[in-house]
Amino acid sequence: MIIGFKERFKNLILTGTKIHTIREDKHNRWCAGRILHMATGVRTKRYECFKEAVCISIQDIEITWDDCIVVSIDGKTFALLTKYDEAFDIGERELLELARNDGFESITDFLSFFKGDFTGKIIHWTDLKY
């Protein structure tokens, strides 16, 4: 399956810095064993498939924004951030690892990208699982 990326993520994938991607998956398209055709410029004249990989595994991820920001993976609370004082109750180190493995420099960058409630999948092309 073709999976599109912004140009800024291409080099991070090729160097092994970005080792998974987080996507919505309303129709359960992503599953272990699928061939991933990683590309930029999808549906344009600038289309470039820059890497092929196999989806090793997937994990469910949910980010909710209420009184706190809660990141859950496979139904378990992974990180909990109190928005008002920017203090983590749990999982700051783990959330930074998730953010960096997804191609973001910081937790702030990660949460700026996923602003608001989000439900989706972590698509892994390495053996890492959270």
C-alpha angles and dihedrals in degrees: 000000000000113000116188125218135186112252091249091067097050098084091041089057094045092050093046095246094115104052101169142014133223117223141166110253110186092158099041093243096150120079140144114284097033116131110238117212100197111205147163124214094031112188092011137094087256094064112148126175100206101173142013122207140158121250102243096185145334132222130196115244130188128182118192127186116202127114085330135023108244123190113194126186120194089349096305125110106254100174136003121196124185102221098205099058097021090233122142118230090189140353107025094140092043093049091050089053091050091048094049093045087054092053102263125125097216146008088255091057091047094050091044088058093047097043110167133009114332135181121186148104136289105226109207125199092175131055093259117121129174 
